[in-house]
Amino acid sequence: MAISHRSTQTFYQRHGKRVFDIVVSGLLLCLLAPVIGVLWFIVRRQLGSPAFFRQRRPGKGGRVFEMVKFRSMTDARDSSGNLLPDQDRLPRFGQLLRSTSLDELPELWNVLKGEMSLVGPRPLLERYLDRYTPHQARRHEVAPGVTGWAQVNGRNALSWEEKFELDVWYVDHQSLALDLKILWLTFWKVIKRDSVSAAGEATMSEFLGTDTEKRAA
């Protein structure tokens, strides 16, 4: 998948955003270390070990990194040893972690390392890379975020196409003012526990690709 990059960037996009990410994620990791420690212990007791969920995700330019977050599902399996569907492995405590976004706290480490940003399109599954249209693939022109424009405008209640449109809009309009707005709106979304899951889904249905005509456009 070819990924193009914008040739003109503002000072904030070139330098300020990374400085902002380092300062804020570093401070939050220090301040929230006790909370993260307590959550690690509770997750291990409630959901099993390991407490951290690690998965390869594509970042800026499609480069793959290992994203880390708290696990929110159990490893419950059927009689044949196959994992049960998501809705059967997502207990009440896991739902609480997701609805409060506490499961995302370890991603601050990814931000500090430069693999993610505080604000940007959410890092999705690696297998989606070949399913994007060229327009949708522009979401990888910036580092993926802990939160993003799509998350404060509907989150998992949106269709995939709507989310990708919001992601690309953010790529073209990113600024310090917009990032601060998104972080503030995220705070209120978390307080309200809004739009955590898609209708009829425990999480979000898999992205299978936009129809053939749009992919060829």
mmCIF file of C-alpha atoms in Angstrom:
data_model
loop_
_atom_site.group_PDB
_atom_site.id
_atom_site.type_symbol
_atom_site.label_atom_id
_atom_site.label_comp_id
_atom_site.label_asym_id
_atom_site.label_seq_id
_atom_site.Cartn_x
_atom_site.Cartn_y
_atom_site.Cartn_z
ATOM 1 C CA MET A 1 0.000 0.000 0.000
ATOM 2 C CA ALA A 2 1.509 3.280 -1.085
ATOM 3 C CA ILE A 3 1.293 6.015 1.511
ATOM 4 C CA SER A 4 1.859 9.611 0.482
ATOM 5 C CA HIS A 5 2.960 12.388 2.794
ATOM 6 C CA ARG A 6 2.051 16.042 2.665
ATOM 7 C CA SER A 7 4.963 18.181 1.493
ATOM 8 C CA THR A 8 4.047 21.253 3.520
ATOM 9 C CA GLN A 9 3.733 21.132 7.275
ATOM 10 C CA THR A 10 3.358 23.738 9.968
ATOM 11 C CA PHE A 11 5.937 24.197 12.727
ATOM 12 C CA TYR A 12 3.570 22.453 15.131
ATOM 13 C CA GLN A 13 3.259 19.434 12.830
ATOM 14 C CA ARG A 14 7.040 19.212 12.307
ATOM 15 C CA HIS A 15 8.250 19.819 15.857
ATOM 16 C CA GLY A 16 5.649 21.138 18.315
ATOM 17 C CA LYS A 17 3.362 18.122 18.282
ATOM 18 C CA ARG A 18 6.180 15.750 19.256
ATOM 19 C CA VAL A 19 7.363 18.042 22.050
ATOM 20 C CA PHE A 20 3.779 18.308 23.291
ATOM 21 C CA ASP A 21 3.443 14.505 23.235
ATOM 22 C CA ILE A 22 6.685 13.958 25.183
ATOM 23 C CA VAL A 23 5.901 16.526 27.866
ATOM 24 C CA VAL A 24 2.264 15.523 28.427
ATOM 25 C CA SER A 25 2.731 11.740 28.200
ATOM 26 C CA GLY A 26 5.774 11.912 30.494
ATOM 27 C CA LEU A 27 3.879 13.923 33.100
ATOM 28 C CA LEU A 28 0.824 11.665 32.889
ATOM 29 C CA LEU A 29 2.897 8.504 33.249
ATOM 30 C CA CYS A 30 4.504 9.918 36.400
ATOM 31 C CA LEU A 31 1.219 11.131 37.885
ATOM 32 C CA LEU A 32 -0.765 8.033 36.965
ATOM 33 C CA ALA A 33 1.886 5.437 37.844
ATOM 34 C CA PRO A 34 0.042 4.428 41.068
ATOM 35 C CA VAL A 35 -3.251 4.112 39.155
ATOM 36 C CA ILE A 36 -1.604 2.013 36.437
ATOM 37 C CA GLY A 37 -0.028 -0.200 39.092
ATOM 38 C CA VAL A 38 -3.340 -0.794 40.866
ATOM 39 C CA LEU A 39 -5.101 -1.485 37.569
ATOM 40 C CA TRP A 40 -2.392 -3.981 36.587
ATOM 41 C CA PHE A 41 -3.022 -5.912 39.813
ATOM 42 C CA ILE A 42 -6.836 -5.843 39.435
ATOM 43 C CA VAL A 43 -6.746 -6.837 35.751
ATOM 44 C CA ARG A 44 -4.557 -9.841 36.569
ATOM 45 C CA ARG A 45 -6.952 -10.920 39.303
ATOM 46 C CA GLN A 46 -10.141 -10.301 37.322
ATOM 47 C CA LEU A 47 -9.200 -11.212 33.751
ATOM 48 C CA GLY A 48 -6.042 -13.298 33.970
ATOM 49 C CA SER A 49 -2.410 -12.990 32.974
ATOM 50 C CA PRO A 50 -0.785 -11.192 31.266
ATOM 51 C CA ALA A 51 -2.478 -7.980 32.364
ATOM 52 C CA PHE A 52 -1.178 -6.127 29.310
ATOM 53 C CA PHE A 53 -2.569 -6.788 25.843
ATOM 54 C CA ARG A 54 0.067 -6.361 23.135
ATOM 55 C CA GLN A 55 -0.663 -6.323 19.427
ATOM 56 C CA ARG A 56 1.097 -5.279 16.230
ATOM 57 C CA ARG A 57 -0.525 -2.199 14.739
ATOM 58 C CA PRO A 58 0.467 -0.021 11.753
ATOM 59 C CA GLY A 59 1.619 3.479 12.647
ATOM 60 C CA LYS A 60 2.830 6.484 10.687
ATOM 61 C CA GLY A 61 3.716 5.538 7.125
ATOM 62 C CA GLY A 62 2.262 2.084 7.720
ATOM 63 C CA ARG A 63 5.260 1.087 9.865
ATOM 64 C CA VAL A 64 4.232 -1.590 12.339
ATOM 65 C CA PHE A 65 4.806 -1.242 16.088
ATOM 66 C CA GLU A 66 3.634 -3.118 19.189
ATOM 67 C CA MET A 67 0.760 -1.309 20.876
ATOM 68 C CA VAL A 68 0.225 -2.016 24.568
ATOM 69 C CA LYS A 69 -2.969 -1.593 26.595
ATOM 70 C CA PHE A 70 -4.717 -3.329 29.477
ATOM 71 C CA ARG A 71 -6.529 -6.482 28.506
ATOM 72 C CA SER A 72 -10.311 -6.244 28.772
ATOM 73 C CA MET A 73 -11.334 -9.746 27.681
ATOM 74 C CA THR A 74 -10.793 -13.188 29.152
ATOM 75 C CA ASP A 75 -9.344 -16.215 27.322
ATOM 76 C CA ALA A 76 -12.584 -18.218 27.664
ATOM 77 C CA ARG A 77 -12.775 -21.026 25.107
ATOM 78 C CA ASP A 78 -15.336 -23.561 23.920
ATOM 79 C CA SER A 79 -15.067 -27.339 24.312
ATOM 80 C CA SER A 80 -12.897 -27.520 21.179
ATOM 81 C CA GLY A 81 -10.394 -25.018 22.547
ATOM 82 C CA ASN A 82 -11.492 -22.141 20.297
ATOM 83 C CA LEU A 83 -11.828 -18.631 21.713
ATOM 84 C CA LEU A 84 -15.417 -17.648 22.373
ATOM 85 C CA PRO A 85 -16.897 -14.599 20.534
ATOM 86 C CA ASP A 86 -15.924 -11.176 21.889
ATOM 87 C CA GLN A 87 -19.264 -10.593 23.601
ATOM 88 C CA ASP A 88 -18.793 -13.817 25.597
ATOM 89 C CA ARG A 89 -15.253 -12.889 26.672
ATOM 90 C CA LEU A 90 -15.989 -9.297 27.670
ATOM 91 C CA PRO A 91 -17.075 -9.356 31.332
ATOM 92 C CA ARG A 92 -18.560 -6.442 33.245
ATOM 93 C CA PHE A 93 -15.132 -5.358 34.499
ATOM 94 C CA GLY A 94 -13.765 -5.373 30.953
ATOM 95 C CA GLN A 95 -16.715 -3.253 29.830
ATOM 96 C CA LEU A 96 -15.928 -0.810 32.635
ATOM 97 C CA LEU A 97 -12.295 -0.550 31.524
ATOM 98 C CA ARG A 98 -13.385 0.228 27.965
ATOM 99 C CA SER A 99 -16.189 2.630 28.826
ATOM 100 C CA THR A 100 -13.820 4.672 31.031
ATOM 101 C CA SER A 101 -10.908 4.270 28.555
ATOM 102 C CA LEU A 102 -8.716 3.093 31.446
ATOM 103 C CA ASP A 103 -7.569 0.224 29.240
ATOM 104 C CA GLU A 104 -5.826 2.831 27.041
ATOM 105 C CA LEU A 105 -3.518 4.212 29.760
ATOM 106 C CA PRO A 106 -0.504 1.998 28.860
ATOM 107 C CA GLU A 107 -0.533 3.559 25.384
ATOM 108 C CA LEU A 108 1.076 6.617 26.969
ATOM 109 C CA TRP A 109 4.280 4.553 26.842
ATOM 110 C CA ASN A 110 3.823 4.192 23.068
ATOM 111 C CA VAL A 111 3.408 7.974 22.891
ATOM 112 C CA LEU A 112 6.572 8.621 24.889
ATOM 113 C CA LYS A 113 8.502 6.265 22.585
ATOM 114 C CA GLY A 114 7.268 8.139 19.508
ATOM 115 C CA GLU A 115 5.219 5.258 18.095
ATOM 116 C CA MET A 116 1.945 7.042 18.801
ATOM 117 C CA SER A 117 0.705 10.551 19.486
ATOM 118 C CA LEU A 118 -1.788 11.764 22.066
ATOM 119 C CA VAL A 119 -4.091 12.758 19.206
ATOM 120 C CA GLY A 120 -4.414 11.109 15.820
ATOM 121 C CA PRO A 121 -6.324 8.380 13.964
ATOM 122 C CA ARG A 122 -6.652 5.262 16.106
ATOM 123 C CA PRO A 123 -4.187 2.459 15.215
ATOM 124 C CA LEU A 124 -6.190 -0.340 13.623
ATOM 125 C CA LEU A 125 -5.371 -3.947 12.742
ATOM 126 C CA GLU A 126 -2.411 -4.727 10.508
ATOM 127 C CA ARG A 127 -4.559 -6.800 8.149
ATOM 128 C CA TYR A 128 -6.619 -3.709 7.260
ATOM 129 C CA LEU A 129 -3.694 -2.080 5.414
ATOM 130 C CA ASP A 130 -4.566 -3.613 2.035
ATOM 131 C CA ARG A 131 -8.278 -2.879 2.435
ATOM 132 C CA TYR A 132 -8.102 0.930 2.443
ATOM 133 C CA THR A 133 -8.849 3.075 -0.559
ATOM 134 C CA PRO A 134 -5.989 5.483 -1.402
ATOM 135 C CA HIS A 135 -7.999 8.248 0.266
ATOM 136 C CA GLN A 136 -8.571 6.212 3.437
ATOM 137 C CA ALA A 137 -4.876 5.256 3.554
ATOM 138 C CA ARG A 138 -4.024 8.925 4.145
ATOM 139 C CA ARG A 139 -4.880 8.335 7.802
ATOM 140 C CA HIS A 140 -1.346 6.892 8.045
ATOM 141 C CA GLU A 141 0.284 10.176 7.069
ATOM 142 C CA VAL A 142 0.392 11.035 10.784
ATOM 143 C CA ALA A 143 1.171 9.049 13.922
ATOM 144 C CA PRO A 144 -1.803 7.149 15.351
ATOM 145 C CA GLY A 145 -3.362 8.580 18.488
ATOM 146 C CA VAL A 146 -4.620 7.523 21.890
ATOM 147 C CA THR A 147 -7.677 9.562 20.950
ATOM 148 C CA GLY A 148 -8.734 11.283 17.767
ATOM 149 C CA TRP A 149 -11.246 13.362 15.840
ATOM 150 C CA ALA A 150 -13.359 10.295 15.028
ATOM 151 C CA GLN A 151 -13.412 9.280 18.695
ATOM 152 C CA VAL A 152 -14.964 12.574 19.803
ATOM 153 C CA ASN A 153 -17.432 12.582 16.906
ATOM 154 C CA GLY A 154 -19.107 9.241 17.417
ATOM 155 C CA ARG A 155 -16.372 6.708 18.180
ATOM 156 C CA ASN A 156 -17.626 3.144 17.492
ATOM 157 C CA ALA A 157 -21.172 4.338 16.759
ATOM 158 C CA LEU A 158 -19.880 5.549 13.362
ATOM 159 C CA SER A 159 -19.495 3.438 10.236
ATOM 160 C CA TRP A 160 -15.952 2.662 9.128
ATOM 161 C CA GLU A 161 -16.261 5.029 6.147
ATOM 162 C CA GLU A 162 -17.421 7.878 8.411
ATOM 163 C CA LYS A 163 -14.519 7.274 10.788
ATOM 164 C CA PHE A 164 -11.994 7.292 7.951
ATOM 165 C CA GLU A 165 -13.380 10.557 6.578
ATOM 166 C CA LEU A 166 -12.911 12.141 10.006
ATOM 167 C CA ASP A 167 -9.388 10.692 10.238
ATOM 168 C CA VAL A 168 -8.376 12.208 6.889
ATOM 169 C CA TRP A 169 -9.990 15.524 7.842
ATOM 170 C CA TYR A 170 -7.774 15.559 10.935
ATOM 171 C CA VAL A 171 -4.665 14.868 8.826
ATOM 172 C CA ASP A 172 -5.410 18.014 6.799
ATOM 173 C CA HIS A 173 -6.332 20.247 9.757
ATOM 174 C CA GLN A 174 -4.102 19.195 12.658
ATOM 175 C CA SER A 175 -3.009 22.005 14.953
ATOM 176 C CA LEU A 176 -2.337 22.636 18.638
ATOM 177 C CA ALA A 177 -5.760 24.243 19.060
ATOM 178 C CA LEU A 178 -7.486 21.239 17.452
ATOM 179 C CA ASP A 179 -5.485 18.758 19.546
ATOM 180 C CA LEU A 180 -6.394 20.597 22.757
ATOM 181 C CA LYS A 181 -10.046 20.626 21.695
ATOM 182 C CA ILE A 182 -9.976 16.874 20.995
ATOM 183 C CA LEU A 183 -8.335 16.128 24.352
ATOM 184 C CA TRP A 184 -10.960 18.224 26.148
ATOM 185 C CA LEU A 185 -13.838 16.562 24.269
ATOM 186 C CA THR A 186 -12.298 13.155 24.978
ATOM 187 C CA PHE A 187 -12.400 13.907 28.686
ATOM 188 C CA TRP A 188 -16.139 14.581 28.494
ATOM 189 C CA LYS A 189 -16.744 11.513 26.303
ATOM 190 C CA VAL A 190 -15.011 9.377 28.931
ATOM 191 C CA ILE A 191 -17.067 10.948 31.729
ATOM 192 C CA LYS A 192 -20.280 10.188 29.811
ATOM 193 C CA ARG A 193 -19.005 6.765 28.617
ATOM 194 C CA ASP A 194 -20.361 7.618 25.193
ATOM 195 C CA SER A 195 -20.381 5.481 22.002
ATOM 196 C CA VAL A 196 -18.117 2.702 23.249
ATOM 197 C CA SER A 197 -19.537 0.000 20.990
ATOM 198 C CA ALA A 198 -21.175 -0.229 17.602
ATOM 199 C CA ALA A 199 -24.876 -1.055 17.591
ATOM 200 C CA GLY A 200 -25.321 -4.804 18.132
ATOM 201 C CA GLU A 201 -21.601 -5.401 18.661
ATOM 202 C CA ALA A 202 -19.489 -5.956 21.778
ATOM 203 C CA THR A 203 -16.780 -3.827 20.199
ATOM 204 C CA MET A 204 -16.639 -2.819 16.514
ATOM 205 C CA SER A 205 -17.299 -5.089 13.539
ATOM 206 C CA GLU A 206 -14.328 -5.939 11.337
ATOM 207 C CA PHE A 207 -13.481 -3.596 8.471
ATOM 208 C CA LEU A 208 -13.760 -5.706 5.312
ATOM 209 C CA GLY A 209 -12.992 -2.924 2.847
ATOM 210 C CA THR A 210 -15.013 -0.369 0.941
ATOM 211 C CA ASP A 211 -16.854 -1.626 -2.159
ATOM 212 C CA THR A 212 -14.863 -2.366 -5.315
ATOM 213 C CA GLU A 213 -15.894 0.764 -7.225
ATOM 214 C CA LYS A 214 -14.716 3.069 -4.450
ATOM 215 C CA ARG A 215 -11.478 1.097 -4.013
ATOM 216 C CA ALA A 216 -10.708 1.527 -7.712
ATOM 217 C CA ALA A 217 -11.413 5.279 -7.646
#
